[in-house]
Coordinates of C-alpha atoms and ligand atoms in Angstrom, one line a residue:
Chain A
M67 CA 0.0 0.0 0.0
S68 CA 1.1 3.5 -0.5
N69 CA 2.0 6.6 1.4
Y70 CA -1.2 7.8 2.9
S71 CA -3.3 6.8 5.8
R72 CA -7.1 6.6 6.1
R73 CA -6.9 9.6 8.4
N74 CA -6.0 11.7 5.4
F75 CA -9.2 10.8 3.6
L76 CA -11.8 10.6 6.3
K77 CA -12.0 12.6 9.4
T78 CA -12.5 9.6 11.5
G79 CA -16.0 8.1 11.9
G80 CA -15.7 7.9 15.6
A81 CA -15.7 11.6 15.9
L82 CA -18.2 12.4 13.3
L83 CA -19.9 15.4 14.9
A84 CA -16.6 17.0 15.9
A85 CA -15.2 16.3 12.4
S86 CA -18.1 17.9 10.7
S87 CA -17.3 21.2 12.5
L88 CA -13.6 21.0 11.5
P89 CA -12.5 23.4 8.8
I90 CA -11.9 21.2 5.8
S91 CA -8.4 22.6 5.3
M92 CA -7.1 21.1 8.5
V93 CA -6.6 17.8 6.8
E94 CA -3.6 17.8 4.5
M95 CA -3.3 15.7 1.4
A96 CA -0.5 13.3 1.7
F97 CA -0.1 11.9 -1.8
G98 CA 3.3 10.6 -2.8
K99 CA 5.4 11.3 -5.9
D100 CA 2.8 9.8 -8.3
S101 CA 0.1 12.1 -7.0
E102 CA -1.1 13.3 -10.3
Q103 CA -2.2 9.8 -11.2
N104 CA -4.0 9.0 -8.0
F105 CA -7.6 9.8 -7.5
T106 CA -10.4 8.6 -5.2
F107 CA -14.1 8.1 -5.5
A108 CA -16.7 7.0 -3.0
Y109 CA -18.9 4.0 -3.4
I110 CA -22.3 3.6 -1.8
S111 CA -24.6 0.7 -2.4
D112 CA -27.8 -1.3 -1.5
S113 CA -29.9 1.0 0.6
H114 CA -33.2 -0.8 -0.1
I115 CA -35.4 2.2 0.8
T116 CA -38.7 0.7 1.7
Q117 CA -42.0 2.6 1.6
I118 CA -44.4 1.6 4.4
K119 CA -47.3 3.9 3.5
G120 CA -47.5 7.4 2.0
N121 CA -44.4 9.2 3.1
E122 CA -43.5 6.7 5.8
F123 CA -40.4 4.7 5.1
V124 CA -38.5 2.0 7.1
R125 CA -36.4 4.0 9.5
N126 CA -33.5 1.6 9.7
W127 CA -32.8 1.6 5.9
D128 CA -33.2 5.4 5.7
R129 CA -30.7 5.8 8.6
G130 CA -28.1 3.7 6.8
L131 CA -28.2 5.8 3.7
I132 CA -28.3 9.1 5.5
R133 CA -25.2 8.1 7.5
A134 CA -23.2 6.9 4.4
V135 CA -24.0 10.2 2.7
A136 CA -23.0 12.3 5.7
E137 CA -19.7 10.4 6.0
A138 CA -18.9 10.5 2.3
N139 CA -19.4 14.3 2.5
L140 CA -16.6 14.4 5.0
L141 CA -14.1 12.9 2.7
D142 CA -11.1 15.2 2.3
P143 CA -9.6 15.5 -0.2
R144 CA -12.9 15.3 -2.0
P145 CA -13.4 12.2 -4.1
D146 CA -13.7 12.9 -7.8
F147 CA -17.2 11.4 -7.9
V148 CA -19.5 9.0 -6.1
F149 CA -20.7 5.6 -7.4
Y150 CA -24.0 4.2 -6.3
G151 CA -24.0 0.4 -6.8
G152 CA -27.7 -0.4 -7.1
D153 CA -30.8 -1.5 -5.1
I154 CA -31.8 2.1 -4.1
A155 CA -35.3 0.7 -3.6
Q156 CA -36.7 -2.4 -2.0
L157 CA -39.6 -2.9 -4.5
G158 CA -38.7 -0.4 -7.2
K159 CA -41.6 1.9 -6.4
P160 CA -41.3 5.4 -7.7
E161 CA -41.8 6.7 -4.2
E162 CA -38.9 4.5 -3.0
I163 CA -36.6 5.6 -5.8
D164 CA -37.5 9.3 -5.3
H165 CA -37.0 9.1 -1.5
G166 CA -33.6 7.4 -2.0
L167 CA -32.6 10.0 -4.6
E168 CA -33.6 12.8 -2.2
I169 CA -31.3 11.4 0.5
L170 CA -28.5 10.9 -2.1
G171 CA -29.2 14.4 -3.3
A172 CA -27.3 15.7 -0.3
L173 CA -24.0 14.2 -1.6
R174 CA -21.5 16.7 -2.7
G175 CA -20.3 16.0 -6.2
D176 CA -21.4 13.9 -9.2
V177 CA -23.0 10.6 -8.7
H178 CA -23.1 7.7 -11.2
Y179 CA -25.7 5.0 -10.8
V180 CA -25.9 1.2 -11.4
M181 CA -29.2 -0.7 -11.8
G182 CA -30.1 -3.3 -9.1
E183 CA -32.8 -5.9 -9.4
H184 CA -34.8 -4.2 -6.7
D185 CA -34.9 -1.1 -8.9
Y186 CA -35.8 -2.9 -12.0
Y187 CA -38.3 -5.7 -11.9
V188 CA -41.5 -3.8 -11.2
D189 CA -41.5 -1.8 -14.4
L190 CA -38.3 -3.2 -16.1
G191 CA -36.3 -0.2 -15.1
E192 CA -38.6 2.4 -16.7
Y193 CA -38.9 4.8 -13.7
W194 CA -35.2 4.4 -12.7
Q195 CA -34.1 5.3 -16.3
K196 CA -36.5 8.2 -16.4
Q197 CA -34.8 9.6 -13.3
L198 CA -31.3 8.5 -13.9
G199 CA -30.7 7.9 -17.6
P200 CA -29.3 4.8 -19.4
D201 CA -28.6 1.6 -17.5
H202 CA -25.3 1.0 -19.3
Y203 CA -22.7 3.5 -20.4
S204 CA -19.0 4.3 -20.2
F205 CA -16.8 7.3 -19.7
N206 CA -13.1 8.2 -19.3
H207 CA -11.7 9.9 -16.2
K208 CA -8.0 10.8 -15.7
G209 CA -6.8 8.0 -17.9
V210 CA -9.2 5.3 -16.6
H211 CA -12.0 3.8 -18.7
F212 CA -15.2 3.3 -16.6
V213 CA -17.9 1.0 -17.7
V214 CA -21.3 0.6 -16.1
L215 CA -23.4 -2.5 -16.9
N216 CA -26.9 -3.7 -16.1
S217 CA -26.0 -7.2 -15.0
I218 CA -29.4 -8.1 -13.4
L219 CA -31.3 -8.9 -16.5
T220 CA -32.7 -12.4 -16.9
H221 CA -34.3 -14.7 -19.5
E222 CA -36.6 -12.7 -21.8
E223 CA -39.4 -15.3 -21.6
W224 CA -39.5 -15.0 -17.8
M225 CA -39.4 -11.2 -17.8
H226 CA -42.2 -10.9 -20.3
R227 CA -44.3 -13.8 -19.0
K228 CA -48.0 -13.0 -18.4
W229 CA -47.7 -11.5 -14.9
D230 CA -50.7 -10.4 -12.9
S231 CA -48.7 -7.2 -12.2
G232 CA -45.2 -5.9 -12.3
M233 CA -45.2 -6.1 -8.6
D234 CA -45.7 -9.9 -8.8
R235 CA -42.6 -10.2 -10.9
M236 CA -40.7 -7.9 -8.5
K237 CA -41.6 -10.0 -5.5
Q238 CA -40.3 -13.1 -7.2
M239 CA -37.0 -11.4 -7.8
A240 CA -36.8 -9.5 -4.5
R241 CA -36.8 -12.8 -2.6
L242 CA -33.1 -13.7 -2.4
D243 CA -33.6 -17.3 -1.4
N244 CA -36.4 -17.9 -3.9
P245 CA -36.3 -21.6 -5.0
D246 CA -37.8 -20.5 -8.3
G247 CA -35.2 -17.7 -8.7
Q248 CA -33.9 -16.7 -12.1
P249 CA -30.2 -16.2 -12.8
F250 CA -28.9 -12.7 -13.6
M251 CA -27.2 -12.0 -16.9
V252 CA -25.7 -9.1 -18.9
G253 CA -27.2 -10.6 -22.1
D254 CA -26.1 -10.7 -25.7
K255 CA -27.1 -7.1 -26.6
Q256 CA -25.1 -5.5 -23.8
R257 CA -22.2 -7.8 -24.4
S258 CA -22.0 -6.7 -28.1
W259 CA -22.2 -3.1 -26.9
L260 CA -19.4 -3.7 -24.4
K261 CA -17.2 -5.3 -27.1
A262 CA -17.7 -2.3 -29.4
D263 CA -17.0 0.0 -26.5
L264 CA -13.8 -1.7 -25.4
D265 CA -12.5 -2.1 -29.0
K266 CA -11.9 1.7 -28.9
V267 CA -9.8 1.5 -25.7
S268 CA -6.1 0.8 -25.8
K269 CA -5.1 -2.3 -23.9
D270 CA -2.9 -0.5 -21.4
T271 CA -5.7 1.8 -20.2
P272 CA -6.9 0.7 -16.8
V273 CA -10.5 -0.4 -17.0
V274 CA -13.0 -0.3 -14.1
V275 CA -16.3 -2.0 -14.5
F276 CA -19.4 -1.5 -12.3
S277 CA -22.1 -4.1 -12.1
H278 CA -24.7 -4.9 -9.5
S279 CA -24.3 -8.6 -9.4
P280 CA -20.8 -10.2 -9.2
L281 CA -19.4 -10.8 -12.7
Q282 CA -18.2 -14.2 -11.4
K283 CA -20.0 -17.2 -10.0
I284 CA -20.2 -17.6 -6.2
Y285 CA -23.6 -19.0 -5.3
K286 CA -26.5 -19.4 -7.7
G287 CA -29.1 -20.0 -4.9
W288 CA -28.8 -16.4 -3.8
N289 CA -27.9 -14.9 -7.2
F290 CA -24.4 -14.2 -6.1
W291 CA -23.9 -15.0 -9.7
T292 CA -24.0 -13.8 -13.3
D293 CA -24.9 -16.4 -15.8
D294 CA -22.7 -15.0 -18.6
A295 CA -19.9 -14.0 -16.3
E296 CA -17.2 -15.9 -18.3
Q297 CA -18.2 -14.2 -21.5
V298 CA -17.9 -10.8 -19.9
Q299 CA -14.6 -11.7 -18.4
A300 CA -13.4 -12.8 -21.8
L301 CA -14.1 -9.3 -23.2
L302 CA -12.0 -7.8 -20.4
K303 CA -9.1 -10.2 -20.7
P304 CA -7.0 -8.3 -23.2
F305 CA -6.5 -5.4 -20.9
D306 CA -3.5 -5.0 -18.5
K307 CA -5.5 -3.9 -15.5
V308 CA -9.2 -4.5 -14.9
T309 CA -11.2 -4.1 -11.7
V310 CA -14.8 -5.1 -11.3
L311 CA -16.8 -3.5 -8.5
Y312 CA -20.2 -4.9 -7.6
G313 CA -23.0 -4.5 -5.0
H314 CA -25.8 -7.0 -4.4
V315 CA -24.0 -9.3 -2.0
H316 CA -24.1 -6.9 1.1
Q317 CA -20.7 -8.1 2.3
I318 CA -17.0 -7.8 1.6
Q319 CA -15.8 -10.2 -1.1
T320 CA -12.4 -10.1 -2.8
N321 CA -11.1 -12.1 -5.8
Q322 CA -8.6 -12.1 -8.6
I323 CA -9.3 -14.0 -11.9
G324 CA -6.4 -13.6 -14.3
N325 CA -6.0 -9.9 -14.9
I326 CA -9.3 -9.0 -13.2
S327 CA -9.6 -7.9 -9.6
F328 CA -13.0 -8.2 -8.0
H329 CA -14.3 -6.2 -5.0
A330 CA -17.8 -6.2 -3.5
A331 CA -19.5 -3.4 -1.7
M332 CA -21.1 -3.5 1.7
A333 CA -24.8 -2.4 1.9
T334 CA -26.0 0.6 3.8
A335 CA -29.1 -1.3 4.7
W336 CA -28.2 -4.7 6.2
P337 CA -25.5 -7.3 5.9
W338 CA -25.9 -10.8 4.4
P339 CA -24.5 -14.0 5.8
Y340 CA -21.7 -15.6 3.7
P341 CA -23.3 -18.3 1.5
S342 CA -21.1 -21.0 3.1
T343 CA -23.2 -20.5 6.3
Y344 CA -26.1 -22.1 4.5
T345 CA -25.1 -25.7 5.0
Q346 CA -27.6 -27.4 2.7
Q347 CA -25.9 -26.3 -0.5
T348 CA -22.4 -25.9 -1.9
S349 CA -21.1 -22.4 -2.7
Y350 CA -17.8 -21.0 -3.9
L351 CA -16.6 -18.0 -1.9
P352 CA -13.4 -16.6 -3.5
R353 CA -10.4 -17.7 -1.5
L354 CA -8.9 -14.2 -1.2
T355 CA -12.0 -13.0 0.7
V356 CA -11.4 -12.2 4.3
D357 CA -14.8 -12.4 5.9
M358 CA -16.2 -9.3 7.6
N359 CA -17.2 -9.7 11.2
R360 CA -20.4 -11.4 12.1
A361 CA -23.0 -8.7 12.6
D362 CA -24.1 -7.8 16.1
P363 CA -28.0 -7.8 15.9
F364 CA -28.1 -5.4 18.8
F365 CA -26.5 -2.6 16.8
E366 CA -28.5 -2.1 13.7
R367 CA -25.8 -0.5 11.6
D368 CA -23.2 -3.2 12.3
A369 CA -21.7 -4.8 9.3
T370 CA -23.3 -2.2 7.0
G371 CA -21.3 0.6 5.6
W372 CA -19.8 2.1 2.4
Q373 CA -16.4 2.4 0.8
F374 CA -14.1 4.8 -0.8
I375 CA -11.7 3.8 -3.5
N376 CA -8.2 4.9 -4.3
L377 CA -7.2 4.4 -7.9
H378 CA -3.4 4.5 -7.8
S379 CA -1.6 3.7 -11.0
G380 CA -4.7 2.0 -12.4
N381 CA -5.3 -0.5 -9.6
V382 CA -7.9 -0.1 -6.9
D383 CA -7.6 0.0 -3.1
V384 CA -11.0 -0.3 -1.4
H385 CA -11.4 1.3 2.0
Y386 CA -14.4 -0.2 3.8
T387 CA -16.0 2.2 6.2
L388 CA -17.9 0.5 9.0
P389 CA -19.8 2.4 11.7
D390 CA -18.3 2.0 15.2
N391 CA -15.9 -0.6 13.9
E392 CA -12.4 -0.6 12.5
A393 CA -12.2 0.3 8.8
R394 CA -11.0 -2.5 6.5
V395 CA -8.6 -1.8 3.6
V396 CA -8.3 -4.3 0.7
A397 CA -5.5 -3.0 -1.5
F398 CA -3.9 -4.3 -4.7
D399 CA -0.5 -5.9 -3.9
E400 CA 1.8 -5.3 -6.9
K401 CA 4.1 -8.1 -6.0
L402 CA 1.4 -10.7 -5.5
G403 CA -0.6 -9.4 -8.4
H404 CA -3.9 -9.5 -6.5
P405 CA -5.8 -7.5 -3.8
V406 CA -5.1 -8.3 -0.1
D407 CA -6.6 -7.3 3.2
T408 CA -3.9 -5.1 4.6
K409 CA -4.4 -6.4 8.1
Y410 CA -6.3 -9.7 8.2
Q411 CA -5.2 -11.6 5.0
A412 CA -3.1 -14.2 6.9
V413 CA -5.5 -16.7 8.5
A414 CA -3.6 -16.5 11.8
D415 CA -4.3 -12.8 12.0
R416 CA -8.1 -13.1 11.8
T417 CA -10.3 -12.5 14.9
S418 CA -13.0 -14.6 16.4
P419 CA -15.8 -12.4 15.0
Q420 CA -14.5 -13.1 11.5
K421 CA -15.3 -16.8 11.9
H422 CA -18.7 -17.6 10.3
Y423 CA -20.4 -20.9 10.7
Chain B
M94 CA -54.1 -38.5 22.0
D95 CA -51.7 -39.5 19.3
S96 CA -52.1 -42.8 17.6
R97 CA -49.2 -44.3 19.6
T98 CA -51.0 -43.8 22.9
M99 CA -54.2 -45.1 21.4
R100 CA -52.7 -48.4 20.4
Y101 CA -51.1 -48.8 23.9
V102 CA -54.5 -48.2 25.6
A103 CA -56.2 -50.4 23.1
A104 CA -53.8 -53.2 23.7
G105 CA -54.4 -52.9 27.5
V106 CA -58.2 -53.0 27.0
I107 CA -58.1 -56.2 25.0
F108 CA -55.8 -57.8 27.5
L109 CA -58.1 -57.0 30.4
A110 CA -61.4 -57.7 28.7
S111 CA -60.4 -61.1 27.5
G112 CA -58.8 -62.1 30.8
Q113 CA -56.4 -64.3 28.9
M114 CA -52.7 -64.2 28.7
L115 CA -52.4 -62.5 25.4
V116 CA -49.0 -61.3 24.3
P117 CA -49.7 -57.6 24.3
A118 CA -48.9 -55.8 21.1
Q119 CA -45.6 -54.0 21.5
A120 CA -46.5 -50.7 23.2
D121 CA -44.4 -48.6 20.9
E122 CA -45.4 -50.1 17.6
F123 CA -45.9 -47.8 14.6
D124 CA -45.6 -48.4 11.0
Q125 CA -44.6 -46.5 7.8
A126 CA -48.0 -44.9 7.5
D127 CA -47.6 -43.3 10.9
L128 CA -44.1 -42.1 10.1
D129 CA -45.4 -40.6 6.8
R130 CA -48.2 -38.9 8.6
W131 CA -46.0 -37.4 11.3
Q132 CA -43.5 -36.2 8.8
Q133 CA -46.3 -34.6 6.9
E134 CA -47.6 -32.9 10.0
Y135 CA -44.1 -31.6 10.7
M136 CA -43.5 -30.4 7.2
S137 CA -46.7 -28.6 7.0
V138 CA -45.6 -26.6 10.1
V139 CA -42.2 -26.0 8.4
E140 CA -44.0 -24.7 5.4
Q141 CA -46.1 -22.4 7.5
G142 CA -42.9 -21.2 9.2
E143 CA -41.3 -20.6 5.8
K144 CA -44.2 -18.3 4.9
L145 CA -44.0 -16.4 8.2
F146 CA -40.3 -16.1 7.8
H147 CA -40.8 -14.6 4.2
G148 CA -43.1 -11.8 5.0
G149 CA -46.0 -13.6 6.6
L150 CA -45.9 -12.1 10.0
G151 CA -48.0 -9.0 9.1
N152 CA -45.7 -6.6 10.9
R153 CA -46.5 -3.0 9.8
N154 CA -43.0 -2.0 8.6
T155 CA -43.1 -5.0 6.1
V156 CA -39.5 -6.0 6.9
S157 CA -39.1 -9.8 6.9
C158 CA -36.7 -12.3 8.4
D159 CA -35.4 -13.6 5.1
Q160 CA -34.1 -10.1 4.2
C161 CA -31.3 -10.7 6.6
H162 CA -31.4 -14.5 7.0
P163 CA -31.8 -16.1 3.5
N164 CA -32.6 -19.8 4.0
G165 CA -32.5 -19.1 7.7
A166 CA -28.8 -18.6 7.6
N167 CA -27.1 -17.1 10.6
T168 CA -29.8 -18.1 13.0
H169 CA -27.7 -20.8 14.5
P170 CA -30.5 -22.8 16.3
E171 CA -28.0 -25.5 17.2
T172 CA -26.3 -23.1 19.6
Y173 CA -29.3 -22.5 21.9
P174 CA -29.8 -22.2 24.8
K175 CA -26.9 -19.8 25.1
F176 CA -25.7 -16.7 26.8
Q177 CA -26.6 -13.6 24.9
Q178 CA -24.4 -10.9 26.2
Q179 CA -26.7 -8.0 25.3
I180 CA -29.6 -9.7 27.1
G181 CA -27.3 -10.6 30.0
R182 CA -28.5 -14.2 30.5
V183 CA -28.9 -17.6 28.9
V184 CA -31.9 -17.5 26.5
V185 CA -33.7 -20.0 24.3
L186 CA -34.0 -19.7 20.5
G187 CA -37.5 -18.2 20.8
E188 CA -36.3 -15.3 22.8
M189 CA -33.8 -14.3 20.2
I190 CA -36.5 -14.7 17.5
N191 CA -38.6 -12.3 19.5
W192 CA -35.7 -9.9 19.7
C193 CA -35.6 -9.8 15.9
I194 CA -39.4 -9.5 15.7
M195 CA -39.4 -6.5 18.0
N196 CA -36.4 -4.7 16.6
P197 CA -35.8 -5.0 12.8
L198 CA -39.4 -6.0 12.3
E199 CA -40.8 -3.4 14.8
G200 CA -43.5 -6.0 15.7
A201 CA -45.0 -7.5 18.8
A202 CA -43.3 -10.4 20.6
L203 CA -44.9 -13.9 20.3
A204 CA -45.7 -16.2 23.2
L205 CA -43.0 -18.9 23.3
D206 CA -45.7 -21.6 22.6
D207 CA -47.6 -19.5 20.0
S208 CA -48.2 -21.6 16.9
S209 CA -46.4 -19.0 14.8
M210 CA -43.4 -19.2 17.1
V211 CA -43.3 -23.0 16.8
A212 CA -43.6 -22.7 13.0
L213 CA -40.7 -20.2 12.8
Q214 CA -38.6 -22.5 14.8
A215 CA -39.5 -25.5 12.7
Y216 CA -38.5 -23.7 9.6
I217 CA -35.2 -22.4 11.1
H218 CA -34.3 -25.9 12.4
Q219 CA -35.2 -27.5 9.1
E220 CA -32.9 -25.3 7.2
R221 CA -30.1 -26.1 9.6
R222 CA -30.8 -29.8 9.8
G223 CA -27.7 -32.1 10.1
R224 CA -25.7 -29.6 12.1
E225 CA -24.2 -30.9 15.3
L226 CA -25.7 -29.6 18.5
A227 CA -23.4 -26.9 20.0
P228 CA -25.4 -25.5 22.9
G229 CA -23.8 -22.4 24.4
K230 CA -21.6 -21.7 21.4
H231 CA -21.2 -18.1 20.5
Ligands
FE2_38 FE1 -29.2 -5.4 -2.3
FE2_39 FE1 -29.4 -6.8 -5.4

């Protein structure tokens, strides 16, 4: 890892109130000699804003997002932009999307959005796209090529079946452990778009891809999975440095497949158990993953959080920001050629709360 | 009275009434049909529990157990009774279920022998079947 500490980016979470009254200039930037290449962005995901009735929403999920926004606003130096990783809403209702966007509206700086299945399946993304624009796009920023994909599509026949209502379809998709679940996919159309998009990019340009579902196969039963993951990976293979950042899994996950580094985002709403804790089925958690601590049910924000990301020389370091808990840093190790947890990678260094069963 | 007790009583009645030295039918006898029926009874409660766990509790804020515990994961029924540090004493599974009902679900606690409580436990245990008992484990 490089020459800065978390302190330089975030006025520590433990002293939030005090920090917010600090003059911003008190925190110095501490970039090293490559500073012109480095930049950061914040990454917030999975708020699952839930409407109860009228303008009443589930307090717990509101609080998670409000807190992440407040903390991200304290980042100093300012991140270049913010990414939102999907699942703004629980059931994709316009009221939920609007309420989420209202909270996110307090963020300082530009926000880019990724489509989640909880935003999509009630109206096949219509309201989300009306508010936020296309569900797949790319842009360049300081020498890095960013790509956003809608990875939560599924079989056309299923999506366009004769449903009683869009909400019926949403409820099928919204249930994570649905035994009749449908697999996520990027689909042929978007993959040809991606191919054409990447053809224009030189192979030594660092590429960062955002999707909602993991573009790798972890556990199909909970859709920690994208059906055409290998085909997407094949399109990314020619590049020197690729990072895939995804939401959906509500937990820290880390992987390296060939040239591609994978990092998952925590949710602001609630954490999920690791699939291995469901003992009736087999799952494949990437070996590099260092589990986050088991959540304390008596502290509703435990094991939720958000992350900020430092892109140094085209690789990604992810700083996981957990309320009332030690932050975790998973940084790319140049020598090993994959990301490592800077503190807990060695099995012997892990703590009791990191043991899930 | 379940069918096992009935048989036992019936065997006794025959024995007394006839006044003869019959070999009494084995008290504990049951056959495959009984097993099937009992299993069916049990599974219908598991199914009811599955529905309650997936949004069937009718709590006003609409939050459901499966949102945080897909397939009942991380409910660790095999570890109960155990000391819950935040409650400050050894509790049974149902008390922790009630804790989650009252907090994330913002609902009303169930009596420990409420049929919904039994059903929730049946579902949770069923999803965790085969795990070794580990009472007290944190
Ligand atoms: Fe989510
Ligand atoms: Fe999701």
